[in-house]
PDB file of C-alpha atoms in Angstrom:
ATOM      1  CA  ALA D  29      -0.025  -0.018   0.010  1.00 69.00           C
ATOM      2  CA  GLN D  30       2.818   2.410   0.806  1.00 82.00           C
ATOM      3  CA  THR D  31       4.291   1.609  -2.512  1.00 83.00           C
ATOM      4  CA  ARG D  32       1.290   2.349  -4.264  1.00 86.00           C
ATOM      5  CA  ALA D  33       0.831   5.601  -2.520  1.00 90.00           C
ATOM      6  CA  THR D  34       4.329   6.603  -3.249  1.00 90.00           C
ATOM      7  CA  LEU D  35       3.966   5.852  -7.040  1.00 90.00           C
ATOM      8  CA  GLY D  36       0.637   7.470  -7.145  1.00 91.00           C
ATOM      9  CA  ALA D  37       1.944  10.788  -5.620  1.00 92.00           C
ATOM     10  CA  ALA D  38       4.852  10.728  -7.978  1.00 91.00           C
ATOM     11  CA  LEU D  39       2.671  10.140 -11.000  1.00 92.00           C
ATOM     12  CA  ALA D  40       0.550  12.903 -10.024  1.00 93.00           C
ATOM     13  CA  GLY D  41       3.378  15.245  -9.454  1.00 90.00           C
ATOM     14  CA  THR D  42       4.739  14.472 -12.965  1.00 92.00           C
ATOM     15  CA  SER D  43       1.465  14.504 -14.776  1.00 92.00           C
ATOM     16  CA  VAL D  44       0.630  18.119 -13.263  1.00 92.00           C
ATOM     17  CA  LEU D  45       3.917  19.564 -14.809  1.00 91.00           C
ATOM     18  CA  LEU D  46       3.726  17.485 -17.938  1.00 93.00           C
ATOM     19  CA  LEU D  47       0.580  18.376 -19.492  1.00 94.00           C
ATOM     20  CA  PRO D  48       0.883  21.982 -19.412  1.00 95.00           C
ATOM     21  CA  GLY D  49       4.474  22.138 -20.789  1.00 94.00           C
ATOM     22  CA  TYR D  50       3.449  19.610 -23.486  1.00 96.00           C
ATOM     23  CA  LEU D  51       0.528  21.740 -24.545  1.00 96.00           C
ATOM     24  CA  ALA D  52       2.530  24.927 -24.463  1.00 96.00           C
ATOM     25  CA  GLY D  53       5.267  23.352 -26.774  1.00 95.00           C
ATOM     26  CA  LEU D  54       2.521  22.097 -29.257  1.00 96.00           C
ATOM     27  CA  LEU D  55       0.830  25.702 -29.368  1.00 96.00           C
ATOM     28  CA  ALA D  56       4.009  27.666 -29.541  1.00 95.00           C
ATOM     29  CA  GLY D  57       5.536  25.325 -32.383  1.00 93.00           C
ATOM     30  CA  ALA D  58       2.174  25.508 -34.367  1.00 94.00           C
ATOM     31  CA  GLY D  59       1.813  29.351 -33.653  1.00 93.00           C
ATOM     32  CA  LEU D  60       5.277  30.243 -34.810  1.00 92.00           C
ATOM     33  CA  ALA D  61       4.878  27.959 -37.998  1.00 91.00           C
ATOM     34  CA  VAL D  62       1.923  29.795 -38.819  1.00 90.00           C
ATOM     35  CA  LEU D  63       3.732  33.090 -38.304  1.00 90.00           C
ATOM     36  CA  PHE D  64       6.631  31.980 -40.545  1.00 88.00           C
ATOM     37  CA  VAL D  65       4.018  31.264 -43.325  1.00 85.00           C
ATOM     38  CA  LEU D  66       2.228  34.600 -43.068  1.00 83.00           C
ATOM     39  CA  LEU D  67       5.500  36.679 -42.281  1.00 84.00           C
ATOM     40  CA  PRO D  68       8.320  34.785 -44.206  1.00 80.00           C
ATOM     41  CA  ALA D  69      10.933  37.486 -43.389  1.00 79.00           C
ATOM     42  CA  VAL D  70      10.428  36.650 -39.630  1.00 80.00           C
ATOM     43  CA  ALA D  71      11.392  33.119 -40.369  1.00 75.00           C
ATOM     44  CA  GLY D  72      15.061  33.996 -41.365  1.00 76.00           C
ATOM     45  CA  THR D  73      15.512  35.533 -38.123  1.00 77.00           C
ATOM     46  CA  ALA D  74      13.704  33.251 -35.740  1.00 78.00           C
ATOM     47  CA  MET D  75      14.601  29.883 -37.321  1.00 79.00           C
ATOM     48  CA  PRO D  76      18.354  30.007 -36.563  1.00 81.00           C
ATOM     49  CA  LEU D  77      17.520  30.854 -32.840  1.00 78.00           C
ATOM     50  CA  ALA D  78      15.104  28.081 -32.595  1.00 78.00           C
ATOM     51  CA  ILE D  79      17.798  25.615 -34.119  1.00 79.00           C
ATOM     52  CA  ALA D  80      20.266  26.700 -31.629  1.00 78.00           C
ATOM     53  CA  LEU D  81      17.982  26.216 -28.742  1.00 74.00           C
ATOM     54  CA  ARG D  82      17.118  22.807 -29.700  1.00 74.00           C
ATOM     55  CA  SER D  83      20.606  21.789 -30.431  1.00 78.00           C
ATOM     56  CA  VAL D  84      21.732  22.203 -26.767  1.00 77.00           C
ATOM     57  CA  PRO D  85      21.488  18.975 -24.729  1.00 78.00           C
ATOM     58  CA  ILE D  86      18.678  18.550 -22.304  1.00 76.00           C
ATOM     59  CA  VAL D  87      21.282  17.849 -19.408  1.00 75.00           C
ATOM     60  CA  THR D  88      22.591  21.443 -20.154  1.00 78.00           C
ATOM     61  CA  THR D  89      19.412  23.171 -20.880  1.00 78.00           C
ATOM     62  CA  ALA D  90      17.698  21.719 -17.632  1.00 78.00           C
ATOM     63  CA  PRO D  91      20.167  23.597 -15.253  1.00 79.00           C
ATOM     64  CA  LEU D  92      20.014  26.756 -17.273  1.00 82.00           C
ATOM     65  CA  ILE D  93      16.382  27.012 -17.252  1.00 81.00           C
ATOM     66  CA  VAL D  94      16.169  26.101 -13.620  1.00 78.00           C
ATOM     67  CA  LEU D  95      18.797  28.713 -12.961  1.00 81.00           C
ATOM     68  CA  LEU D  96      16.754  31.298 -14.595  1.00 84.00           C
ATOM     69  CA  LEU D  97      13.225  30.370 -13.559  1.00 83.00           C
ATOM     70  CA  GLY D  98      14.000  28.373 -10.275  1.00 77.00           C
ATOM     71  CA  ARG D  99      13.095  24.961  -9.171  1.00 76.00           C
ATOM     72  CA  GLY D 100       9.320  25.303  -9.045  1.00 79.00           C
ATOM     73  CA  ALA D 101       6.602  24.456 -11.521  1.00 85.00           C
ATOM     74  CA  LEU D 102       7.521  27.228 -14.117  1.00 88.00           C
ATOM     75  CA  GLY D 103      10.918  25.996 -14.758  1.00 86.00           C
ATOM     76  CA  THR D 104       9.792  22.367 -15.483  1.00 88.00           C
ATOM     77  CA  ILE D 105       6.907  23.461 -17.634  1.00 91.00           C
ATOM     78  CA  VAL D 106       9.197  25.715 -19.633  1.00 91.00           C
ATOM     79  CA  LEU D 107      11.760  22.928 -20.252  1.00 89.00           C
ATOM     80  CA  VAL D 108       9.071  20.536 -21.389  1.00 91.00           C
ATOM     81  CA  ALA D 109       7.815  23.036 -23.735  1.00 93.00           C
ATOM     82  CA  VAL D 110      11.157  23.597 -25.283  1.00 89.00           C
ATOM     83  CA  MET D 111      11.561  19.992 -25.878  1.00 89.00           C
ATOM     84  CA  VAL D 112       8.241  19.651 -27.612  1.00 93.00           C
ATOM     85  CA  PHE D 113       8.394  23.069 -29.531  1.00 91.00           C
ATOM     86  CA  PHE D 114      10.974  22.424 -32.272  1.00 89.00           C
ATOM     87  CA  PRO D 115       9.825  19.174 -33.611  1.00 90.00           C
ATOM     88  CA  THR D 116       6.365  20.754 -33.774  1.00 94.00           C
ATOM     89  CA  LEU D 117       7.584  23.870 -35.510  1.00 93.00           C
ATOM     90  CA  VAL D 118       9.462  22.088 -38.309  1.00 90.00           C
ATOM     91  CA  ALA D 119       6.470  19.417 -38.740  1.00 92.00           C
ATOM     92  CA  CYS D 120       3.926  22.246 -38.888  1.00 92.00           C
ATOM     93  CA  LEU D 121       5.963  24.535 -41.146  1.00 89.00           C
ATOM     94  CA  HIS D 122       6.340  21.478 -43.662  1.00 88.00           C
ATOM     95  CA  GLY D 123       2.738  20.491 -43.406  1.00 88.00           C
ATOM     96  CA  LEU D 124       1.716  24.323 -43.961  1.00 85.00           C
ATOM     97  CA  ARG D 125       3.688  24.353 -47.185  1.00 81.00           C
ATOM     98  CA  GLN D 126       2.154  21.202 -48.357  1.00 77.00           C
ATOM     99  CA  ALA D 127      -1.017  22.937 -49.471  1.00 66.00           C
ATOM    100  CA  PRO D 128      -2.600  21.627 -52.738  1.00 58.00           C
ATOM    101  CA  GLY D 129      -1.461  24.123 -55.455  1.00 59.00           C
ATOM    102  CA  GLN D 130      -4.581  23.595 -57.506  1.00 56.00           C
ATOM    103  CA  VAL D 131      -6.761  24.530 -54.389  1.00 55.00           C
ATOM    104  CA  MET D 132      -4.479  27.658 -53.826  1.00 56.00           C
ATOM    105  CA  ASP D 133      -5.011  28.750 -57.495  1.00 55.00           C
ATOM    106  CA  VAL D 134      -8.692  28.490 -57.006  1.00 57.00           C
ATOM    107  CA  LEU D 135      -8.577  30.782 -53.935  1.00 57.00           C
ATOM    108  CA  ASP D 136      -6.260  33.068 -55.713  1.00 58.00           C
ATOM    109  CA  SER D 137      -8.640  33.444 -58.640  1.00 59.00           C
ATOM    110  CA  TYR D 138     -11.234  34.566 -56.068  1.00 51.00           C
ATOM    111  CA  ALA D 139      -8.810  36.916 -54.433  1.00 54.00           C
ATOM    112  CA  ALA D 140      -9.005  35.232 -51.232  1.00 59.00           C
ATOM    113  CA  GLY D 141      -6.617  36.876 -48.527  1.00 62.00           C
ATOM    114  CA  ALA D 142      -3.709  35.160 -46.610  1.00 64.00           C
ATOM    115  CA  PHE D 143      -6.013  34.468 -43.731  1.00 69.00           C
ATOM    116  CA  GLN D 144      -8.666  32.545 -45.721  1.00 70.00           C
ATOM    117  CA  ARG D 145      -6.049  30.609 -47.628  1.00 71.00           C
ATOM    118  CA  LEU D 146      -4.453  29.771 -44.181  1.00 70.00           C
ATOM    119  CA  LEU D 147      -7.803  28.687 -42.567  1.00 68.00           C
ATOM    120  CA  ARG D 148      -9.467  26.895 -45.532  1.00 68.00           C
ATOM    121  CA  VAL D 149      -6.374  25.273 -47.102  1.00 74.00           C
ATOM    122  CA  ARG D 150      -3.070  25.381 -45.177  1.00 77.00           C
ATOM    123  CA  ILE D 151      -4.277  24.592 -41.611  1.00 82.00           C
ATOM    124  CA  PRO D 152      -6.285  21.357 -42.804  1.00 83.00           C
ATOM    125  CA  ALA D 153      -3.065  20.366 -44.853  1.00 82.00           C
ATOM    126  CA  MET D 154      -1.067  20.892 -41.770  1.00 87.00           C
ATOM    127  CA  LEU D 155      -2.958  18.789 -39.332  1.00 90.00           C
ATOM    128  CA  PRO D 156      -1.263  15.295 -40.218  1.00 90.00           C
ATOM    129  CA  ALA D 157       1.976  16.784 -39.513  1.00 91.00           C
ATOM    130  CA  PHE D 158       0.868  18.520 -36.352  1.00 94.00           C
ATOM    131  CA  PHE D 159      -0.575  15.353 -34.874  1.00 95.00           C
ATOM    132  CA  ALA D 160       2.727  13.391 -36.003  1.00 94.00           C
ATOM    133  CA  ALA D 161       4.760  15.922 -34.180  1.00 94.00           C
ATOM    134  CA  ALA D 162       2.272  15.740 -31.131  1.00 95.00           C
ATOM    135  CA  ARG D 163       2.703  11.938 -31.220  1.00 95.00           C
ATOM    136  CA  MET D 164       6.550  12.097 -31.024  1.00 93.00           C
ATOM    137  CA  GLY D 165       6.366  15.015 -28.413  1.00 94.00           C
ATOM    138  CA  VAL D 166       4.879  12.622 -25.858  1.00 95.00           C
ATOM    139  CA  PRO D 167       8.088  10.426 -25.069  1.00 94.00           C
ATOM    140  CA  ALA D 168      10.170  13.668 -25.451  1.00 92.00           C
ATOM    141  CA  SER D 169       7.927  15.512 -22.919  1.00 93.00           C
ATOM    142  CA  VAL D 170       8.095  12.491 -20.277  1.00 94.00           C
ATOM    143  CA  LEU D 171      11.940  12.548 -20.755  1.00 91.00           C
ATOM    144  CA  ALA D 172      12.155  16.111 -20.197  1.00 89.00           C
ATOM    145  CA  VAL D 173      10.236  16.218 -17.234  1.00 91.00           C
ATOM    146  CA  THR D 174      11.664  13.330 -15.549  1.00 91.00           C
ATOM    147  CA  VAL D 175      15.262  14.639 -16.365  1.00 88.00           C
ATOM    148  CA  VAL D 176      14.198  17.959 -14.571  1.00 87.00           C
ATOM    149  CA  GLU D 177      12.754  16.161 -11.759  1.00 86.00           C
ATOM    150  CA  TRP D 178      15.877  14.188 -11.345  1.00 85.00           C
ATOM    151  CA  LEU D 179      18.197  17.063 -11.626  1.00 79.00           C
ATOM    152  CA  ALA D 180      16.368  19.829  -9.962  1.00 76.00           C
ATOM    153  CA  THR D 181      13.054  19.638  -8.437  1.00 76.00           C
ATOM    154  CA  GLY D 182      13.303  16.475  -6.297  1.00 77.00           C
ATOM    155  CA  ASN D 183       9.670  15.679  -7.174  1.00 85.00           C
ATOM    156  CA  GLY D 184       7.836  13.175  -9.392  1.00 89.00           C
ATOM    157  CA  LEU D 185       8.803  10.095 -11.155  1.00 91.00           C
ATOM    158  CA  GLY D 186      12.231  11.239 -12.095  1.00 90.00           C
ATOM    159  CA  SER D 187      13.168  11.938  -8.566  1.00 90.00           C
ATOM    160  CA  LEU D 188      11.689   8.619  -7.301  1.00 91.00           C
ATOM    161  CA  MET D 189      13.797   6.743  -9.826  1.00 93.00           C
ATOM    162  CA  ALA D 190      16.866   8.555  -8.844  1.00 90.00           C
ATOM    163  CA  LEU D 191      16.327   7.973  -5.164  1.00 90.00           C
ATOM    164  CA  SER D 192      15.301   4.404  -5.634  1.00 91.00           C
ATOM    165  CA  ALA D 193      18.485   3.550  -7.729  1.00 90.00           C
ATOM    166  CA  SER D 194      20.656   5.313  -5.111  1.00 88.00           C
ATOM    167  CA  LEU D 195      19.077   3.289  -2.291  1.00 87.00           C
ATOM    168  CA  SER D 196      19.216   0.099  -4.441  1.00 87.00           C
ATOM    169  CA  ASP D 197      15.425  -0.314  -3.990  1.00 88.00           C
ATOM    170  CA  TYR D 198      14.751  -2.180  -7.217  1.00 87.00           C
ATOM    171  CA  ASP D 199      11.441  -3.002  -6.931  1.00 89.00           C
ATOM    172  CA  MET D 200      10.327   0.808  -6.636  1.00 91.00           C
ATOM    173  CA  LEU D 201      12.740   1.477  -9.418  1.00 91.00           C
ATOM    174  CA  TRP D 202      11.348  -0.801 -11.932  1.00 93.00           C
ATOM    175  CA  SER D 203       7.741   0.098 -10.857  1.00 92.00           C
ATOM    176  CA  ALA D 204       8.554   3.801 -11.543  1.00 93.00           C
ATOM    177  CA  VAL D 205      10.127   2.967 -14.795  1.00 94.00           C
ATOM    178  CA  ALA D 206       7.109   0.808 -15.830  1.00 94.00           C
ATOM    179  CA  ILE D 207       4.776   3.607 -15.045  1.00 94.00           C
ATOM    180  CA  THR D 208       6.820   6.109 -16.798  1.00 94.00           C
ATOM    181  CA  ALA D 209       6.801   3.992 -20.063  1.00 95.00           C
ATOM    182  CA  ALA D 210       3.086   3.312 -19.629  1.00 95.00           C
ATOM    183  CA  LEU D 211       2.568   7.054 -19.361  1.00 94.00           C
ATOM    184  CA  SER D 212       4.240   7.694 -22.673  1.00 95.00           C
ATOM    185  CA  ALA D 213       2.379   4.701 -24.533  1.00 96.00           C
ATOM    186  CA  LEU D 214      -0.995   5.953 -23.183  1.00 95.00           C
ATOM    187  CA  GLY D 215      -0.150   9.433 -24.280  1.00 95.00           C
ATOM    188  CA  HIS D 216       0.835   8.228 -27.625  1.00 95.00           C
ATOM    189  CA  ALA D 217      -2.186   6.325 -28.158  1.00 96.00           C
ATOM    190  CA  GLY D 218      -4.468   9.231 -26.657  1.00 95.00           C
ATOM    191  CA  VAL D 219      -3.140  11.602 -29.359  1.00 95.00           C
ATOM    192  CA  GLY D 220      -3.742   9.110 -32.023  1.00 93.00           C
ATOM    193  CA  LEU D 221      -7.494   8.738 -30.986  1.00 94.00           C
ATOM    194  CA  ILE D 222      -7.771  12.746 -31.032  1.00 94.00           C
ATOM    195  CA  GLU D 223      -6.143  12.901 -34.325  1.00 92.00           C
ATOM    196  CA  ALA D 224      -8.523  10.478 -35.797  1.00 90.00           C
ATOM    197  CA  ARG D 225     -11.522  12.482 -34.517  1.00 91.00           C
ATOM    198  CA  VAL D 226     -10.246  15.903 -35.410  1.00 90.00           C
ATOM    199  CA  LEU D 227      -9.316  14.691 -38.980  1.00 87.00           C
ATOM    200  CA  ARG D 228     -12.608  13.191 -39.604  1.00 87.00           C
ATOM    201  CA  ILE D 229     -14.347  16.479 -38.626  1.00 83.00           C
ATOM    202  CA  TYR D 230     -11.963  19.001 -40.158  1.00 75.00           C
ATOM    203  CA  ALA D 231      -9.976  17.343 -42.896  1.00 71.00           C
ATOM    204  CA  PRO D 232     -11.601  14.041 -43.872  1.00 75.00           C
ATOM    205  CA  GLU D 233      -9.435  14.157 -47.219  1.00 67.00           C
ATOM    206  CA  GLN D 234      -6.390  13.689 -45.148  1.00 65.00           C
ATOM    207  CA  LEU D 235      -7.738  10.290 -44.008  1.00 62.00           C
ATOM    208  CA  GLN D 236      -8.044   8.786 -47.558  1.00 58.00           C
TER     209      GLN D 236
END
């Protein structure tokens, strides 16, 4: 019972920080991709910064973010968002640029504005790439949150695994590892279910 309570508390502590960071990373990546398409000049400045940010290893990024934002929830959420942000940006940018040329030509013939083209063609074309990034972002976000818990916060599954390893409590360690793996697997499957429902409603042609 004590083991279940410990694991449950650790899982709750991890999930509370994981979900906001994951969603923030997805929204930031997709939003910046849309901005790059609407304002191409911005991409020339911002994209190198995004690449530089993503090229720094997480074991280096985590202490820097904690140093800047502290050991609380904000630092953890930001680190998770950073890990999810760049793959989402690249995938969404690619998806937005895959809008069917013939459809774009029809909209151009009706003098449709950039926002109309974005809403009616580009975003539906982007959705499969966005959800692919969302699926890949699940294990990345779990990795990020457990690393920062291990290095900095002292809470959640990451801290529990580190503590169990140091105490040679292998039953607790493997239980925490199994829960972490299950969290990633369930999150990945959940995103797949959401993807199928959203595409069925907003972009049924992408299911063909």
